Coordinates of C-alpha atoms and ligand atoms in Angstrom, one line a residue:
X1 CA -34.3 44.9 -92.8
X2 CA -35.0 41.9 -90.6
X3 CA -38.3 40.7 -89.2
X4 CA -36.8 40.3 -85.7
X5 CA -33.9 41.6 -83.9
X6 CA -33.1 39.4 -80.9
X7 CA -31.1 41.0 -78.1
X8 CA -29.3 38.2 -76.3
X9 CA -28.0 34.8 -77.4
X10 CA -28.8 32.9 -74.2
X11 CA -31.2 30.0 -74.2
X12 CA -34.2 32.2 -74.5
X13 CA -32.9 34.3 -77.4
X14 CA -31.4 31.3 -79.2
X15 CA -34.6 29.2 -79.0
X16 CA -36.7 32.1 -80.3
X17 CA -34.2 32.7 -83.1
X18 CA -34.3 29.1 -84.2
X19 CA -38.1 28.8 -84.1
X20 CA -38.7 32.1 -86.0
X21 CA -36.1 31.3 -88.6
X22 CA -37.6 27.8 -89.2
X23 CA -41.0 29.5 -89.7
X24 CA -39.5 31.6 -92.5
X25 CA -38.8 34.9 -90.6
X26 CA -35.6 36.8 -91.0
X27 CA -33.7 37.1 -87.7
X28 CA -30.6 38.9 -86.4
X29 CA -29.2 38.1 -83.0
X30 CA -26.9 40.5 -81.1
X31 CA -25.1 40.0 -77.8
X32 CA -22.9 42.3 -75.8
X33 CA -20.7 39.4 -74.6
X34 CA -17.8 38.0 -76.7
X35 CA -19.6 34.6 -76.7
X36 CA -23.0 33.1 -77.4
X37 CA -25.0 31.0 -74.9
X38 CA -25.5 33.6 -72.1
X39 CA -25.2 32.1 -68.7
X40 CA -24.9 28.5 -69.9
X41 CA -21.7 29.3 -71.8
X42 CA -19.0 26.6 -71.3
X43 CA -15.4 26.7 -72.4
X44 CA -12.8 23.9 -72.6
X45 CA -9.9 24.2 -70.2
X46 CA -7.4 21.3 -69.9
X47 CA -9.9 19.1 -71.7
X48 CA -12.7 19.9 -69.3
X49 CA -15.8 21.9 -70.2
X50 CA -15.8 24.7 -67.6
X51 CA -19.2 26.2 -66.8
X52 CA -18.0 29.8 -66.9
X53 CA -21.1 31.5 -65.5
X54 CA -21.9 28.9 -62.8
X55 CA -22.8 25.2 -62.8
X56 CA -25.7 24.3 -65.0
X57 CA -27.5 21.0 -64.8
X58 CA -30.4 20.5 -67.2
X59 CA -33.4 18.9 -65.5
X60 CA -37.1 18.9 -66.5
X61 CA -40.4 17.2 -66.3
X62 CA -41.5 18.8 -69.6
X63 CA -41.2 16.2 -72.3
X64 CA -41.6 18.7 -75.1
X65 CA -38.6 20.7 -73.8
X66 CA -36.6 17.5 -73.3
X67 CA -37.3 16.4 -76.8
X68 CA -36.5 19.9 -78.1
X69 CA -33.0 20.1 -76.5
X70 CA -32.2 16.5 -77.6
X71 CA -32.4 17.6 -81.2
X72 CA -29.3 19.8 -80.6
X73 CA -27.2 17.7 -78.1
X74 CA -26.8 14.2 -76.7
X75 CA -27.2 14.4 -72.9
X76 CA -25.1 12.3 -70.5
X77 CA -26.7 10.7 -67.5
X78 CA -25.2 13.0 -64.9
X79 CA -27.4 13.2 -61.7
X80 CA -26.8 16.1 -59.4
X81 CA -26.0 15.0 -55.8
X82 CA -24.3 17.9 -54.1
X83 CA -22.6 17.4 -50.7
X84 CA -23.0 19.9 -47.9
X85 CA -19.9 20.7 -45.9
X86 CA -20.7 22.3 -42.5
X87 CA -17.5 23.0 -40.7
X88 CA -16.0 19.8 -41.9
X89 CA -19.1 17.7 -41.3
X90 CA -20.4 16.3 -44.6
X91 CA -24.1 15.8 -45.3
X92 CA -26.0 14.5 -48.3
X93 CA -28.3 16.8 -50.3
X94 CA -31.1 17.3 -50.9
X95 CA -32.6 16.6 -47.5
X96 CA -33.2 12.8 -47.4
X97 CA -32.8 9.8 -45.2
X98 CA -29.0 9.9 -45.6
X99 CA -29.1 13.5 -44.3
X100 CA -31.4 12.7 -41.4
X101 CA -29.4 9.6 -40.4
X102 CA -26.2 11.7 -40.3
X103 CA -27.8 14.5 -38.4
X104 CA -29.8 12.6 -35.8
X105 CA -28.8 8.9 -36.1
X106 CA -32.4 8.0 -37.1
X107 CA -32.8 4.9 -39.2
X108 CA -36.4 4.7 -40.3
X109 CA -38.6 7.2 -42.2
X110 CA -41.0 7.3 -39.2
X111 CA -38.2 8.3 -36.8
X112 CA -37.1 11.1 -39.2
X113 CA -40.6 12.4 -39.7
X114 CA -41.2 12.4 -35.9
X115 CA -38.0 14.4 -35.4
X116 CA -39.0 17.0 -38.0
X117 CA -42.5 17.3 -36.6
X118 CA -41.2 17.7 -33.0
X119 CA -38.9 20.5 -34.1
X120 CA -41.5 22.2 -36.1
X121 CA -44.0 22.1 -33.2
X122 CA -41.4 23.4 -30.8
X123 CA -40.7 26.4 -33.2
X124 CA -44.5 27.1 -33.1
X125 CA -44.9 27.5 -36.8
X126 CA -48.4 26.9 -38.3
X127 CA -48.4 28.8 -41.6
X128 CA -44.9 29.6 -42.8
X129 CA -44.6 33.3 -43.9
X130 CA -40.9 33.4 -45.0
X131 CA -37.9 31.2 -45.9
X132 CA -36.9 30.6 -42.3
X133 CA -40.3 29.4 -41.2
X134 CA -40.8 27.4 -44.4
X135 CA -37.4 25.7 -43.9
X136 CA -38.0 24.8 -40.2
X137 CA -41.5 23.5 -41.0
X138 CA -40.0 21.3 -43.8
X139 CA -36.9 19.9 -42.1
X140 CA -36.7 21.2 -38.5
X141 CA -34.4 23.5 -36.7
X142 CA -31.2 21.4 -36.7
X143 CA -31.0 21.2 -40.5
X144 CA -32.1 24.8 -40.8
X145 CA -29.3 25.9 -38.6
X146 CA -26.5 23.7 -40.1
X147 CA -27.5 23.4 -43.8
X148 CA -29.7 26.3 -44.7
X149 CA -29.3 29.4 -42.6
X150 CA -25.6 30.2 -43.3
X151 CA -25.7 29.2 -47.0
X152 CA -28.9 31.2 -47.7
X153 CA -27.7 34.3 -46.0
X154 CA -24.5 34.2 -48.0
X155 CA -26.3 33.4 -51.2
X156 CA -28.9 36.2 -50.9
X157 CA -27.2 38.7 -48.5
X158 CA -30.4 38.9 -46.5
X159 CA -31.7 37.2 -43.4
X160 CA -33.8 34.1 -44.0
X161 CA -36.9 35.7 -42.4
X162 CA -36.8 38.4 -45.1
X163 CA -36.8 36.0 -48.0
X164 CA -39.7 34.5 -49.8
X165 CA -40.6 30.9 -48.8
X166 CA -40.7 29.6 -52.4
X167 CA -36.9 29.7 -52.7
X168 CA -36.4 26.8 -50.3
X169 CA -39.3 24.8 -51.9
X170 CA -37.0 24.4 -54.9
X171 CA -35.2 21.7 -52.8
X172 CA -36.9 18.3 -52.4
X173 CA -37.4 16.8 -48.9
X174 CA -37.6 13.0 -49.0
X175 CA -38.1 10.2 -46.5
X176 CA -36.2 7.9 -48.9
X177 CA -32.5 7.2 -49.4
X178 CA -32.2 9.3 -52.6
X179 CA -29.5 11.9 -53.2
X180 CA -30.8 13.1 -56.5
X181 CA -31.1 16.9 -56.1
X182 CA -34.0 17.3 -58.6
X183 CA -37.4 15.8 -58.8
X184 CA -37.2 15.6 -62.6
X185 CA -37.9 12.8 -65.0
X186 CA -35.1 14.0 -67.3
X187 CA -31.7 15.2 -66.3
X188 CA -28.2 15.5 -67.8
X189 CA -25.4 17.6 -69.2
X190 CA -25.0 18.1 -73.0
X191 CA -21.9 16.0 -74.0
X192 CA -19.3 18.4 -75.4
X193 CA -20.7 21.4 -73.4
X194 CA -23.6 23.8 -73.6
X195 CA -21.8 26.2 -76.0
X196 CA -21.8 23.4 -78.6
X197 CA -25.6 22.9 -78.1
X198 CA -26.4 26.6 -78.4
X199 CA -24.1 26.7 -81.6
X200 CA -26.4 24.0 -83.0
X201 CA -29.5 25.9 -82.0
X202 CA -28.2 29.0 -83.8
X203 CA -26.9 27.1 -86.8
X204 CA -27.2 29.3 -89.9
X205 CA -28.5 32.3 -88.0
X206 CA -26.6 35.6 -88.1
X207 CA -25.2 36.6 -84.7
X208 CA -23.2 39.7 -83.9
X209 CA -21.1 39.4 -80.7
X210 CA -19.5 42.3 -78.6
X211 CA -22.6 44.3 -79.6
X212 CA -24.5 46.2 -76.9
X213 CA -28.0 47.1 -77.9
X214 CA -27.9 50.3 -75.7
X215 CA -24.8 51.8 -77.4
X216 CA -27.0 52.6 -80.4
X217 CA -30.5 51.7 -79.6
X218 CA -32.1 53.8 -82.4
X219 CA -30.0 52.1 -85.0
X220 CA -30.7 48.6 -83.8
X221 CA -34.5 49.4 -83.6
X222 CA -34.3 50.5 -87.2
X223 CA -32.9 47.2 -88.5
X224 CA -36.0 45.1 -87.7
X225 CA -39.8 45.2 -87.5
X226 CA -39.8 43.8 -84.0
X227 CA -37.3 43.5 -81.2
X228 CA -37.1 40.6 -78.7
X229 CA -35.2 41.9 -75.7
X230 CA -33.7 39.4 -73.1
X231 CA -31.6 41.7 -71.0
X232 CA -32.6 43.2 -67.7
X233 CA -36.0 45.0 -67.9
X234 CA -34.9 47.9 -65.6
X235 CA -31.8 48.6 -67.8
X236 CA -34.1 48.8 -70.9
X237 CA -35.9 51.7 -69.1
X238 CA -32.7 53.4 -68.0
X239 CA -33.6 52.4 -64.4
X240 CA -36.1 55.2 -64.5
X241 CA -38.2 53.8 -61.6
X242 CA -35.1 52.7 -59.7
X243 CA -33.1 49.6 -60.0
X244 CA -34.4 46.1 -59.4
X245 CA -32.1 44.1 -57.0
X246 CA -30.1 41.2 -58.3
X247 CA -27.5 38.9 -56.7
X248 CA -24.3 38.6 -58.6
X249 CA -21.7 35.9 -58.3
X250 CA -17.9 36.1 -58.6
X251 CA -16.2 33.0 -59.7
X252 CA -12.6 32.2 -58.7
X253 CA -11.4 29.5 -61.1
X254 CA -8.2 27.5 -60.6
X255 CA -6.5 24.7 -62.5
X256 CA -5.0 22.3 -60.0
X257 CA -2.2 19.8 -60.7
X258 CA -4.1 16.9 -59.3
X259 CA -6.7 14.6 -60.8
X260 CA -9.4 14.8 -58.0
X261 CA -9.9 17.7 -55.6
X262 CA -13.3 17.0 -53.9
X263 CA -14.7 13.8 -55.6
X264 CA -17.9 15.5 -56.5
X265 CA -19.2 18.2 -59.0
X266 CA -20.6 20.4 -56.2
X267 CA -19.8 20.9 -52.5
X268 CA -21.8 23.5 -50.7
X269 CA -20.2 25.3 -47.7
X270 CA -23.2 25.9 -45.5
X271 CA -21.6 27.6 -42.5
X272 CA -21.8 31.4 -42.4
X273 CA -18.0 31.9 -41.9
X274 CA -16.6 30.3 -45.1
X275 CA -16.7 33.2 -47.6
X276 CA -17.7 31.2 -50.7
X277 CA -21.0 29.4 -51.1
X278 CA -19.9 26.4 -53.0
X279 CA -17.0 24.8 -54.9
X280 CA -17.6 23.3 -58.3
X281 CA -15.2 20.7 -59.8
X282 CA -16.1 20.8 -63.4
X283 CA -14.8 17.5 -64.6
X284 CA -17.4 15.5 -62.6
X285 CA -20.2 16.9 -64.7
X286 CA -18.8 14.7 -67.5
X287 CA -20.2 11.5 -66.3
X288 CA -18.3 8.3 -66.7
X289 CA -15.0 9.9 -67.4
X290 CA -11.8 9.8 -65.4
X291 CA -13.0 8.4 -62.0
X292 CA -9.5 7.4 -61.1
X293 CA -7.7 10.4 -62.5
X294 CA -6.2 8.3 -65.3
X295 CA -7.5 10.3 -68.3
X296 CA -6.9 13.9 -67.1
X297 CA -4.1 14.5 -64.6
X298 CA -5.5 18.0 -63.8
X299 CA -8.7 19.4 -62.5
X300 CA -10.5 22.8 -62.7
X301 CA -12.4 24.1 -59.7
X302 CA -14.5 27.3 -59.2
X303 CA -15.2 28.9 -55.9
X304 CA -18.5 30.9 -56.0
X305 CA -18.8 34.2 -54.0
X306 CA -22.2 35.8 -53.9
X307 CA -22.6 39.5 -53.8
X308 CA -25.2 42.3 -54.2
X309 CA -25.4 43.4 -57.8
X310 CA -24.0 46.9 -58.6
X311 CA -23.7 48.6 -62.0
X312 CA -21.1 46.9 -64.1
X313 CA -21.6 43.4 -62.5
X314 CA -23.5 40.5 -64.2
X315 CA -27.0 40.3 -62.8
X316 CA -27.4 36.6 -62.0
X317 CA -30.3 36.1 -59.7
X318 CA -33.5 38.2 -59.5
X319 CA -34.4 38.8 -55.9
X320 CA -38.1 38.0 -56.0
X321 CA -39.1 39.5 -52.7
X322 CA -42.1 41.8 -52.2
X323 CA -40.3 45.1 -52.8
X324 CA -38.7 43.9 -56.0
X325 CA -41.8 42.2 -57.2
X326 CA -43.8 45.4 -56.8
X327 CA -41.2 47.4 -58.7
X328 CA -41.1 44.7 -61.4
X329 CA -44.8 45.0 -61.9
X330 CA -44.4 48.8 -62.6
X331 CA -41.7 48.1 -65.2
X332 CA -43.9 45.4 -66.7
X333 CA -46.7 47.9 -67.1
X334 CA -44.2 50.2 -69.0
X335 CA -43.1 47.2 -71.1
X336 CA -46.7 46.4 -72.1
X337 CA -46.9 49.9 -73.7
X338 CA -43.9 49.3 -76.0
X339 CA -45.3 48.3 -79.4
X340 CA -42.1 47.2 -81.0
X341 CA -40.4 45.4 -78.2
X342 CA -41.2 42.1 -76.5
X343 CA -39.5 41.2 -73.2
X344 CA -38.5 37.7 -72.3
X345 CA -36.1 35.4 -70.5
X346 CA -34.8 35.3 -66.9
X347 CA -33.8 39.0 -66.9
X348 CA -36.4 40.4 -69.3
X349 CA -39.2 38.9 -67.0
X350 CA -37.2 39.2 -63.7
X351 CA -38.0 35.6 -62.8
X352 CA -36.0 32.8 -61.2
X353 CA -36.4 30.6 -64.3
X354 CA -34.5 27.4 -64.8
X355 CA -33.3 26.5 -68.2
X356 CA -36.2 24.3 -69.1
X357 CA -38.7 27.0 -68.1
X358 CA -36.8 29.6 -70.3
X359 CA -37.1 27.2 -73.3
X360 CA -40.7 26.5 -72.6
X361 CA -41.5 30.2 -72.5
X362 CA -39.5 30.8 -75.7
X363 CA -41.4 28.0 -77.5
X364 CA -44.7 29.4 -76.3
X365 CA -43.9 33.0 -77.5
X366 CA -42.6 31.8 -80.8
X367 CA -45.7 29.7 -81.2
X368 CA -47.8 32.9 -80.8
X369 CA -45.6 34.9 -83.1
X370 CA -45.7 32.3 -85.9
Ligands
FAD1 P1 -29.2 34.7 -70.2 O1 -28.5 33.4 -70.3 O2 -28.8 35.7 -69.1 O3 -29.0 35.5 -71.6 C1 -29.2 36.9 -71.7 C2 -28.2 37.4 -72.8 O4 -28.5 38.7 -73.1 C3 -26.8 37.4 -72.3 O5 -25.9 36.7 -73.2 C4 -26.4 38.9 -72.2 O6 -25.1 39.1 -72.6 C5 -27.3 39.4 -73.3 N1 -27.6 40.8 -73.1 C6 -28.1 41.4 -72.0 N2 -28.2 42.8 -72.2 C7 -27.8 43.0 -73.5 C8 -27.6 44.2 -74.2 N3 -27.9 45.4 -73.7 N4 -27.2 44.1 -75.5 C9 -26.9 42.9 -76.0 N5 -27.0 41.7 -75.3 C10 -27.4 41.8 -74.1 N6 -30.9 26.6 -64.6 C11 -31.1 25.3 -64.6 O7 -32.0 24.8 -65.2 N7 -30.2 24.4 -64.0 C12 -29.1 24.9 -63.3 O8 -28.3 24.1 -62.7 C13 -28.9 26.3 -63.2 N8 -27.9 26.8 -62.6 C14 -27.7 28.2 -62.6 C15 -26.6 28.7 -61.9 C16 -26.3 30.1 -61.9 C17 -25.1 30.6 -61.2 C18 -27.3 30.9 -62.5 C19 -27.1 32.4 -62.5 C20 -28.4 30.4 -63.2 C21 -28.6 29.1 -63.2 N9 -29.7 28.5 -63.9 C22 -29.8 27.1 -63.9 C23 -30.6 29.4 -64.7 C24 -30.2 29.5 -66.1 O9 -28.9 30.1 -66.2 C25 -31.2 30.4 -66.8 O10 -32.5 29.9 -66.7 C26 -31.0 30.6 -68.3 O11 -29.6 30.6 -68.7 C27 -31.6 32.0 -68.7 O12 -31.5 32.2 -70.1 P2 -31.8 33.6 -70.7 O13 -31.6 33.5 -72.2 O14 -33.1 34.1 -70.2 O15 -30.7 34.6 -70.1
UDP2 N1 -30.0 26.1 -50.1 C1 -29.5 25.9 -48.8 N2 -28.5 25.1 -48.6 C2 -27.9 24.4 -49.6 C3 -28.4 24.5 -50.9 C4 -29.5 25.4 -51.1 O1 -30.0 26.6 -47.9 O2 -27.0 23.6 -49.3 C5 -31.2 27.0 -50.3 C6 -30.6 28.4 -50.6 O3 -31.5 29.4 -50.0 C7 -30.8 28.5 -52.1 C8 -32.1 27.7 -52.3 O4 -32.0 26.6 -51.3 O5 -30.9 29.8 -52.6 C9 -32.3 27.1 -53.7 O6 -31.1 26.2 -54.0 P1 -30.7 25.9 -55.4 O7 -29.6 24.9 -55.4 O8 -32.0 25.5 -56.2 O9 -30.2 27.3 -56.0 P2 -29.5 27.7 -57.4 O10 -29.3 26.4 -58.2 O11 -30.5 28.6 -58.0 O12 -28.3 28.4 -57.0

């Protein structure tokens, strides 16, 4: 008999498992996948750590979380600076003076601010009610049309005026020449890959892989006093109130016989016609290595295709629009009535959490449980 059964070995489950173990509790972790680490799982291919479930860049302003992860990994000094490719025109991201200069030929911050204000006024937006209006009021119609509209509709499979405004607020808008995608004090990639970091977090803790909680729920409930469940909340309740919507992603990964495919870790294809949203070239996450292709003659790239989740797919992104948020609240009310089970993580809470937020939430819950 364990004190806790933890369903899921992603960053949320692993952090809780570490903290509870260190406070003297007995813990068993199960995961239905053949590997630990959930969506941050990386695997070496041709000497390159490939981000199997999508590119992950650790970034945070939370010093407690940064200090926490640094106990388990050394982080390199990678800074995310994706490039947008709109029909062959290249633009810097996030939206900053390099972007504005390329788009409009403006040179000073005043000129850029005036151009944005002019386009916002022409669009007649006073209080933005959805992603489209929010985007235009932040960066104007030209940037919205070329760098946001097509990408967002591919990513979310919904028109921009039916998506919540907060999604676009994830991206900084700057009147400075700064291509750093994140406004974060701390940023980097764990040297050696995320899997190694999660292995260290889980060091000495029993983990059973290829083990789906639902195939024998009664048995798994009987092995522990409490269960911490980090899978999708609607799956836990057998989709009894209907299924929450998720976006899924299909990754097409290729090894190329050349040292350098695109010269950057991430290139976003922001037009509506290109079927993929972005191409990741994994070796460029490993900062300071191989700039001239001398160390590794090959490269690994992944094209990302976004799709609506259907049973059997991996649920990657919660769709936090009004309809789904309402349904989630109904599931949450059911979850609160469960005595034995605590729900957490990106899927358990149906929240668009970044890695640092997931760790912060896990530390907060384990603090309460201790
Ligand atoms: P997960 O990693 O999803 O772990 C849940 C685990 O539970 C999985 O291993 C799953 O197999 C297991 N599980 C589910 N159901 C069952 C079951 N029935 N039985 C047993 N096991 C089960 N965040 C950032 O900070 N920076 C980024 O650059 C970034 N990029 C991202 C890119 C993509 C494509 C995606 C999808 C997310 C990205 N994120 C990023 C977010 C990040 O992935 C999450 O915040 C974090 O990984 C969530 O951890 P988690 O433990 O909550 O969930
Ligand atoms: N986005 C965009 N164009 C881009 C990059 C992002 O329009 O080139 C929008 C898109 O709606 C996306 C959101 O900004 O969903 C947030 O981007 P982010 O890179 O944070 O998404 P994630 O890392 O979660 O995939």
